[in-house]
């Protein structure tokens, strides 16, 4: 039997009886790096406000007091955070976890319909929203049956008609009796859900992945074990991560990459995280210089700007020591451009899934720049199989679907047994995940993603499920049938394109009438834009087709249409706006 294991060293002990805040804020660990004396844990980008561990603990306990006493947050209570990145978001997360609750963080770009789906799927009982998103939050809360008084405002000190996080901190700090903290039995961290993080899995509408405390803790330790910042035998100059470093915190905290690697792993490594509410390229460059950031944890569209935008020349970025990319493939050409622009920096990408609590593979410590096209090597504790279409196991250098097992594997999809059975497997007493990606692993351990078996489109690192858009489009009066595929785009990676079979009357109306055809296409694109987050919009356009190709059982032959779309459309080259 061919199984692939990590070549990146041994895996330190992973505690299985601690919650996330108990591990990251309270406990010691051989792989943990302490922040330098006086160095903050978190910095608020706009104001420069900085907070260290002592203040974080005080604020976390105060919020836990208030959330428990006023709202009854406790064992299994689901709290939805609907906001861009904010310095109080991690503190809210840890406060809810201290009480035994579960966090589900929603994309601030969501429409009412999308947010309502997440809130109802997770049975959320409380919502914490940014003031700019209050209208959408209240509408979704009403649909989900959450009372008006259980919507809390995150970002302002006071707000008429709603409690704010600042109010709750003050209230909780005055409590004479402390909240009852949730303590776990040995092994319980493996089964106790910490987050409902949303993923489309291999197909279909977004589903709630049950991420246990243990998986997040394990993944931080796994990545730390690769870079071994804690090893006194490694010269300090050869260490990629360590105390005194400062990193970008621009990746959204509702996304597993931002949540686990950009936040928790960096804090575990003694690194200060600068929390940025949203991505603005010029503002990010200013902040990188202002805070002397050493580490950039980004996604390919941001790195494309870093290589191509002329404004970059105005900034001295010579203090940048490491650039990490994830959530979508990093083109080989872009790696070369980054290496030329940042010759002093460690440059690489990782690969993982929401279903594996982020990292499966990362760039090994011994490589300064990742091998062209490689997604890295398996992190310690991960076992991989590459399964051919006939079910046999591939050897090194052969392609097949990647199936993985390890301590970072999550628990499945909440209230969706069918999807869980399709993606999560029990083999030889181990829990495995089908990734839906076709890969090959070379003899030296480098993993290459060859193709995507799963029916997902990756737009700027965000998942777009074709089935979700197809289901919506079938509600348009002019659409008889539809198939959505991803087409290449240099900036976004991919963008959705809809192949549409028109209703007979509409098809007849546009015959020989290009103007009418253009109007119908525009109307179909607007129909999606009005109901879906902007990254789900049909930026690839609409193409009319006589018939959607399907197999005898009626399954869409999506791969055929994807090939057809890519043949007809060359990759859209990105031109930065000056």
XYZ file of C-alpha atoms in Angstrom:
578
model
C 0.000 0.000 0.000
C 1.403 3.388 -1.027
C 0.992 6.059 1.609
C 2.861 9.338 1.758
C 3.968 10.854 5.062
C 5.686 14.080 6.009
C 9.446 14.352 5.607
C 9.478 17.495 7.759
C 10.322 15.990 11.135
C 8.430 14.709 14.139
C 5.218 16.109 15.571
C 5.317 17.440 19.158
C 2.602 16.456 21.637
C -0.882 17.843 20.916
C -2.979 18.355 24.074
C -6.489 16.974 23.735
C -8.050 18.441 26.898
C -7.760 22.191 26.236
C -9.997 24.697 24.495
C -8.457 27.117 21.993
C -8.105 30.043 24.454
C -6.763 27.755 27.172
C -4.070 26.530 24.788
C -3.151 29.784 23.045
C -3.623 32.236 25.932
C -2.900 30.201 29.063
C -0.869 27.042 28.514
C 2.791 26.469 27.832
C 4.010 24.154 25.071
C 7.474 23.079 23.833
C 6.757 24.506 20.359
C 5.317 27.791 21.620
C 7.302 31.012 21.228
C 6.740 33.784 23.748
C 6.314 37.323 22.463
C 9.222 39.638 23.196
C 8.792 41.649 26.367
C 6.590 44.633 25.646
C 5.621 43.386 22.170
C 1.862 43.483 21.552
C -0.130 40.510 20.404
C -2.563 42.523 18.285
C -2.418 45.974 16.678
C -5.403 47.821 15.203
C -4.249 49.030 11.799
C -6.086 52.354 11.536
C -5.529 53.671 15.054
C -2.293 51.925 15.960
C -3.927 50.726 19.190
C -1.931 47.805 20.561
C -2.898 45.160 23.115
C -0.817 42.502 24.797
C -1.617 39.203 26.461
C -2.549 40.654 29.861
C -5.136 43.024 28.368
C -6.446 40.312 26.052
C -7.106 38.038 29.026
C -8.880 40.834 30.925
C -11.057 41.770 27.945
C -11.820 38.113 27.142
C -12.944 37.384 30.702
C -15.045 40.563 30.859
C -16.839 39.657 27.636
C -17.349 36.086 28.794
C -18.947 37.417 32.000
C -21.371 39.649 30.116
C -22.215 37.157 27.365
C -22.964 34.526 29.996
C -25.014 36.678 32.386
C -26.928 38.811 29.884
C -27.456 36.418 26.960
C -27.015 32.984 28.496
C -24.128 32.034 26.226
C -22.851 28.669 27.374
C -22.390 25.073 26.300
C -23.173 24.730 22.579
C -24.502 28.286 22.083
C -23.776 29.389 18.521
C -22.701 33.016 18.063
C -22.501 34.491 14.563
C -19.970 37.266 13.855
C -20.879 39.325 10.786
C -18.165 41.919 10.333
C -14.906 42.758 8.592
C -11.731 42.128 10.573
C -11.681 43.968 13.904
C -9.237 43.905 16.805
C -12.033 42.681 19.106
C -12.945 39.723 16.866
C -10.309 37.346 18.321
C -11.328 38.392 21.833
C -14.975 37.642 21.078
C -13.987 34.245 19.711
C -12.003 33.342 22.811
C -14.727 34.642 25.162
C -17.343 32.425 23.523
C -14.949 29.452 23.639
C -14.274 30.016 27.358
C -18.024 29.500 27.856
C -18.238 26.347 25.734
C -19.936 28.118 22.821
C -19.376 27.852 19.080
C -18.402 30.636 16.660
C -19.634 30.915 13.096
C -18.159 33.891 11.233
C -19.915 35.133 8.098
C -18.517 36.918 5.061
C -19.318 40.655 5.382
C -20.048 40.723 1.647
C -23.052 38.431 2.147
C -26.539 39.443 1.156
C -29.464 38.948 3.533
C -30.318 35.636 1.851
C -26.757 34.302 2.185
C -26.383 35.420 5.788
C -29.779 34.006 6.705
C -28.740 30.641 5.251
C -25.654 30.550 7.480
C -27.502 31.708 10.601
C -30.313 29.186 10.130
C -28.007 26.316 9.149
C -25.996 26.749 12.349
C -28.981 27.549 14.618
C -27.235 30.728 15.773
C -28.739 32.314 18.900
C -26.814 35.580 18.960
C -25.335 37.857 16.287
C -22.482 40.339 16.573
C -22.419 42.710 13.600
C -20.518 45.707 12.304
C -22.567 48.910 12.377
C -22.238 49.364 8.590
C -23.827 45.925 8.095
C -26.641 46.353 10.609
C -29.447 46.528 8.045
C -28.452 43.186 6.508
C -27.813 41.659 9.941
C -31.243 42.646 11.273
C -33.018 41.372 8.161
C -31.222 38.008 8.333
C -31.772 37.785 12.086
C -35.509 38.384 11.602
C -35.687 35.614 8.987
C -33.844 33.285 11.377
C -35.976 34.175 14.388
C -33.234 35.981 16.330
C -34.805 38.823 18.349
C -33.738 42.405 17.685
C -32.200 42.627 21.167
C -29.836 39.717 20.456
C -27.979 41.613 17.725
C -24.875 43.276 19.218
C -22.813 46.021 17.547
C -19.091 45.327 17.278
C -17.302 48.493 16.276
C -18.759 51.544 18.043
C -18.680 52.469 21.754
C -22.437 53.027 21.943
C -25.436 52.553 19.650
C -29.055 53.435 20.238
C -31.234 50.381 20.600
C -28.412 47.826 20.614
C -25.776 46.712 23.072
C -22.198 47.082 21.871
C -19.104 45.029 22.563
C -17.656 48.011 24.436
C -20.809 48.093 26.625
C -20.453 44.400 27.386
C -16.772 44.726 28.289
C -17.586 47.462 30.818
C -20.519 45.479 32.187
C -18.541 42.257 32.472
C -15.594 43.943 34.164
C -17.862 45.000 37.038
C -19.067 41.458 37.788
C -18.086 40.239 41.226
C -18.539 36.580 40.330
C -16.611 35.125 37.391
C -18.238 33.086 34.611
C -17.998 29.309 34.720
C -15.250 28.306 32.309
C -15.698 25.210 30.160
C -13.049 22.583 30.982
C -12.565 19.515 28.825
C -11.971 15.901 29.740
C -8.995 14.063 28.211
C -9.757 13.480 24.516
C -12.761 15.847 24.483
C -10.987 18.567 22.450
C -11.102 16.151 19.502
C -14.908 16.120 19.486
C -15.838 19.532 20.933
C -16.788 21.918 18.103
C -15.155 25.362 18.221
C -16.208 26.769 14.834
C -18.809 26.271 12.159
C -16.694 27.327 9.167
C -18.419 27.301 5.825
C -17.235 25.368 2.795
C -18.860 24.086 -0.354
C -17.117 20.741 0.052
C -16.808 18.990 -3.288
C -20.129 20.320 -4.595
C -23.331 22.118 -3.710
C -24.364 24.951 -1.440
C -22.082 26.057 1.386
C -22.089 23.690 4.368
C -21.047 24.189 7.990
C -17.791 22.355 8.710
C -17.543 21.332 12.367
C -14.010 22.403 13.361
C -13.017 21.023 16.785
C -10.665 22.788 19.209
C -8.104 20.013 18.738
C -7.833 20.517 14.953
C -6.935 24.207 15.269
C -4.431 23.511 18.035
C -2.949 20.612 16.050
C -2.512 22.630 12.863
C -0.664 25.419 14.673
C 1.695 22.828 16.179
C 2.090 21.034 12.830
C 3.187 24.210 11.035
C 5.443 25.196 13.941
C 7.061 21.742 13.733
C 8.090 22.415 10.125
C 9.829 25.723 10.824
C 11.128 24.779 14.310
C 11.497 28.330 15.591
C 11.624 26.745 19.045
C 14.731 24.644 18.221
C 17.863 26.182 19.839
C 20.047 24.267 17.375
C 18.779 26.349 14.443
C 20.640 29.681 14.072
C 18.323 32.649 14.576
C 19.153 33.915 11.089
C 17.770 30.707 9.584
C 14.438 30.876 11.415
C 11.468 31.873 9.284
C 9.137 32.784 12.168
C 9.817 34.028 15.653
C 9.355 36.575 18.445
C 9.731 40.187 17.341
C 8.260 39.563 13.899
C 5.179 41.455 12.725
C 2.682 40.166 10.169
C -0.198 41.402 8.075
C -3.652 40.541 9.391
C -5.586 41.419 6.252
C -6.916 37.937 5.442
C -10.549 37.672 6.561
C -11.043 35.976 9.901
C -14.198 34.256 8.658
C -11.931 32.270 6.285
C -10.090 29.271 7.713
C -6.735 30.471 6.300
C -6.979 33.818 8.074
C -8.435 32.285 11.226
C -5.974 29.445 11.834
C -2.691 30.368 10.154
C -2.747 34.152 9.999
C -4.132 34.582 13.532
C -3.615 31.569 15.790
C -0.382 30.157 14.339
C 1.269 33.576 14.221
C 0.364 34.338 17.838
C 1.605 30.869 18.826
C 4.923 31.763 17.166
C 5.356 34.980 19.166
C 4.463 37.211 16.213
C 2.445 40.431 16.380
C -0.612 40.509 14.089
C -1.751 43.849 12.640
C -5.525 43.537 12.201
C -6.684 45.226 8.985
C -10.450 45.636 8.436
C -10.345 45.214 4.680
C -7.935 45.005 1.770
C -6.877 48.289 0.219
C -3.572 47.928 -1.584
C -2.116 51.416 -1.015
C -3.222 51.418 2.628
C -1.710 47.971 3.139
C 1.650 49.139 1.747
C 1.586 52.143 4.063
C 0.872 49.875 7.032
C 3.605 47.406 6.072
C 6.117 50.250 6.253
C 4.536 51.950 9.290
C 4.641 48.805 11.442
C 7.840 47.411 9.889
C 6.085 44.193 8.983
C 8.412 41.268 8.403
C 5.831 38.737 7.205
C 3.186 39.064 4.513
C 0.458 36.409 4.671
C -1.596 37.027 1.553
C -3.446 35.477 -1.392
C -2.389 35.451 -5.073
C -4.400 38.532 -6.213
C -2.688 40.644 -3.541
C 0.720 39.281 -4.544
C -0.008 40.028 -8.200
C -0.467 43.688 -7.244
C 2.745 43.556 -5.226
C 4.607 42.552 -8.393
C 2.824 44.680 -10.978
C 1.489 47.868 -9.433
C 3.783 50.872 -10.065
C 2.979 52.385 -6.645
C 5.087 49.682 -4.957
C 8.278 51.499 -6.013
C 7.422 54.330 -3.613
C 7.765 52.058 -0.560
C 10.832 50.578 1.106
C 9.887 46.942 1.762
C 13.399 45.671 2.412
C 12.408 44.590 5.944
C 10.026 41.914 4.571
C 11.547 38.505 5.404
C 8.786 36.088 4.446
C 5.883 35.986 1.998
C 3.293 33.235 2.363
C 0.430 32.525 -0.023
C -2.598 30.254 0.199
C -6.310 29.781 -0.597
C -5.586 29.514 -4.350
C -2.665 28.386 -6.541
C 0.273 30.741 -6.969
C 1.346 30.837 -10.614
C 4.984 29.842 -11.268
C 5.552 33.141 -13.098
C 4.354 35.055 -10.039
C 6.741 33.137 -7.756
C 9.615 34.160 -10.047
C 8.519 37.799 -9.999
C 8.238 37.771 -6.205
C 11.696 36.227 -5.856
C 13.141 38.963 -8.061
C 11.328 41.744 -6.193
C 12.093 40.348 -2.709
C 15.474 38.578 -3.004
C 15.875 38.643 0.789
C 12.558 36.899 1.492
C 11.421 33.335 2.109
C 8.643 32.833 -0.481
C 6.226 29.955 -0.647
C 2.691 28.733 -0.711
C 0.644 26.224 1.225
C -2.311 24.020 0.469
C -5.233 22.949 2.567
C -8.984 22.909 3.074
C -11.566 24.113 5.518
C -12.187 20.410 6.118
C -8.584 20.023 7.311
C -8.546 23.132 9.500
C -6.204 24.712 6.941
C -2.714 23.403 6.238
C -1.984 20.036 4.675
C 1.154 21.176 2.869
C 3.544 24.099 3.269
C 6.884 25.151 1.882
C 9.630 23.291 3.798
C 12.102 25.268 5.882
C 15.033 24.201 3.717
C 13.665 25.844 0.579
C 13.945 29.623 0.435
C 11.691 29.828 -2.627
C 9.109 27.182 -3.411
C 9.584 24.888 -6.360
C 7.672 26.174 -9.377
C 4.098 24.878 -9.276
C 4.516 22.942 -6.014
C 2.041 23.374 -3.152
C 4.654 22.391 -0.572
C 5.155 19.210 1.435
C 2.913 17.426 3.924
C 3.026 18.832 7.440
C 4.051 16.405 10.222
C 1.346 14.005 11.365
C -0.384 13.990 7.959
C -0.772 10.786 5.952
C -1.810 10.970 2.290
C -3.041 8.561 -0.327
C -3.354 9.374 -4.010
C -6.308 7.375 -5.353
C -6.616 6.587 -9.059
C -10.033 6.528 -10.788
C -10.088 2.709 -10.556
C -9.602 2.865 -6.769
C -5.989 1.715 -6.760
C -3.315 3.759 -5.001
C -0.875 5.819 -7.047
C 2.867 5.707 -6.521
C 5.171 8.721 -6.422
C 4.859 10.693 -9.650
C 1.425 9.279 -10.534
C -1.807 11.291 -10.428
C -5.044 10.682 -8.561
C -7.367 12.217 -5.993
C -5.673 13.287 -2.784
C -7.167 11.646 0.331
C -5.654 12.642 3.673
C -5.706 11.812 7.366
C -4.218 13.666 10.325
C -4.958 15.451 13.599
C -6.143 18.560 11.709
C -9.054 16.701 10.079
C -12.417 18.120 11.120
C -15.618 16.367 12.253
C -17.768 16.604 9.131
C -20.659 18.810 8.021
C -23.200 19.961 10.591
C -26.618 18.370 10.047
C -25.587 16.983 6.641
C -24.878 13.291 7.006
C -25.012 12.630 3.254
C -22.318 15.193 2.424
C -20.256 14.000 5.391
C -20.366 10.394 4.140
C -19.318 11.521 0.652
C -16.286 13.525 1.849
C -15.198 12.001 5.185
C -14.187 8.338 5.241
C -13.412 5.882 8.025
C -10.575 3.596 6.854
C -8.563 1.273 9.094
C -9.733 3.125 12.187
C -8.622 6.516 10.834
C -10.674 9.471 9.644
C -9.806 10.517 6.092
C -10.916 13.414 3.881
C -11.416 13.330 0.146
C -9.990 16.637 -1.070
C -11.589 16.628 -4.514
C -8.223 17.645 -5.997
C -6.178 15.653 -8.488
C -2.529 15.698 -7.404
C 0.801 14.002 -7.802
C 3.443 13.672 -5.108
C 7.053 13.415 -6.200
C 9.699 11.191 -4.628
C 11.082 14.132 -2.628
C 7.641 14.848 -1.146
C 6.683 17.949 -3.162
C 2.964 17.938 -3.898
C 1.512 19.337 -7.135
C -2.182 20.060 -7.655
C -2.867 18.962 -11.229
C -6.609 19.588 -11.570
C -9.754 20.086 -9.549
C -12.138 17.151 -9.438
C -14.564 18.943 -7.156
C -17.007 21.326 -8.767
C -15.720 24.509 -7.173
C -14.620 27.844 -8.582
C -11.969 29.744 -6.623
C -12.390 33.529 -6.961
C -9.654 35.484 -5.155
C -9.401 32.557 -2.725
C -13.154 32.421 -2.010
C -15.158 29.311 -2.861
C -18.013 29.632 -5.331
C -20.267 26.589 -5.705
C -21.616 26.372 -9.283
C -24.713 24.559 -8.001
C -25.649 27.555 -5.859
C -25.530 29.924 -8.838
C -27.278 27.417 -11.108
C -30.122 26.991 -8.635
C -30.555 30.759 -8.472
C -30.351 31.245 -12.249
C -33.073 28.685 -12.886
C -35.412 31.159 -11.199
C -34.869 33.686 -14.004
C -37.806 33.692 -16.447
C -35.573 33.507 -19.540
C -33.414 30.586 -18.331
C -34.462 27.035 -19.223
C -31.226 25.290 -18.220
C -27.796 26.396 -17.073
C -24.288 25.272 -16.198
C -21.749 27.510 -14.443
C -18.005 26.958 -14.837
C -14.842 28.811 -13.891
C -12.703 30.515 -16.515
C -9.133 31.777 -16.028
C -8.513 35.319 -14.828
C -5.036 36.577 -13.936
C -6.162 38.677 -10.964
C -8.970 36.548 -9.520
C -7.602 33.155 -10.520
C -10.994 32.163 -11.883
C -14.323 33.881 -12.442
C -17.777 32.313 -13.012
C -19.221 32.023 -16.505
C -22.757 30.784 -17.144
C -23.699 28.641 -20.137
C -27.423 29.278 -20.544
C -30.130 27.494 -22.510
C -32.839 30.070 -23.114
C -36.562 29.522 -22.890
C -37.905 28.919 -26.462
C -39.752 32.258 -26.676
C -36.671 34.182 -25.565
C -34.398 32.235 -27.913
C -36.701 33.088 -30.796
C -36.759 36.772 -29.829
C -32.973 37.208 -29.972
C -32.453 35.438 -33.310
C -30.654 37.893 -35.588
C -30.914 40.581 -32.911
C -27.520 41.125 -31.204
C -28.877 44.044 -29.195
C -31.628 41.904 -27.668
C -29.128 39.124 -26.919
C -26.848 41.607 -25.160
C -29.762 42.904 -23.078
C -30.766 39.391 -21.999
C -27.172 38.578 -20.989
C -26.953 41.801 -18.991
C -30.267 41.041 -17.279
C -29.060 37.548 -16.308
C -25.827 38.958 -14.875
C -27.803 41.566 -12.905
C -30.105 38.843 -11.586
C -27.077 37.237 -9.914
C -25.489 40.539 -8.863
C -28.659 41.604 -7.048
C -28.796 38.462 -4.901
C -25.226 37.254 -4.357
C -21.960 38.501 -2.875
C -19.767 40.277 -5.422
C -17.208 37.458 -5.791
C -20.053 35.144 -6.909
C -21.117 37.425 -9.758
C -20.841 36.289 -13.382
C -17.657 38.217 -14.144
C -16.851 35.645 -16.829
C -20.048 36.532 -18.665
C -22.995 34.628 -20.068
C -22.856 32.382 -23.116
C -25.954 31.023 -24.840
C -25.928 27.353 -25.797
C -28.521 25.081 -27.423
C -28.144 22.244 -24.907
C -26.217 21.551 -21.713
C -24.158 18.372 -22.184
C -25.091 15.667 -19.664
C -24.324 12.012 -19.126
C -27.083 9.333 -19.350
C -27.934 9.786 -15.664
C -28.442 13.528 -16.134
C -25.212 14.708 -14.489
C -23.798 17.895 -15.991
C -20.639 17.321 -18.010
C -19.099 20.392 -16.460
C -15.571 19.488 -17.489
C -16.552 19.564 -21.182
C -18.000 23.055 -20.866
C -15.031 24.243 -18.833
C -12.718 23.111 -21.638
C -14.985 24.777 -24.207
C -14.920 28.043 -22.245
C -11.153 28.017 -21.858
C -10.604 27.326 -25.543
C -12.799 30.279 -26.478
C -11.371 32.699 -23.928
C -7.739 33.466 -23.346
C -6.758 34.277 -19.790
C -7.722 37.812 -18.889
C -4.532 39.766 -18.232
C -4.550 42.009 -15.221
C -3.752 45.682 -15.642
C -3.388 47.570 -12.359
C -5.262 50.850 -12.143
C -2.931 53.794 -11.711
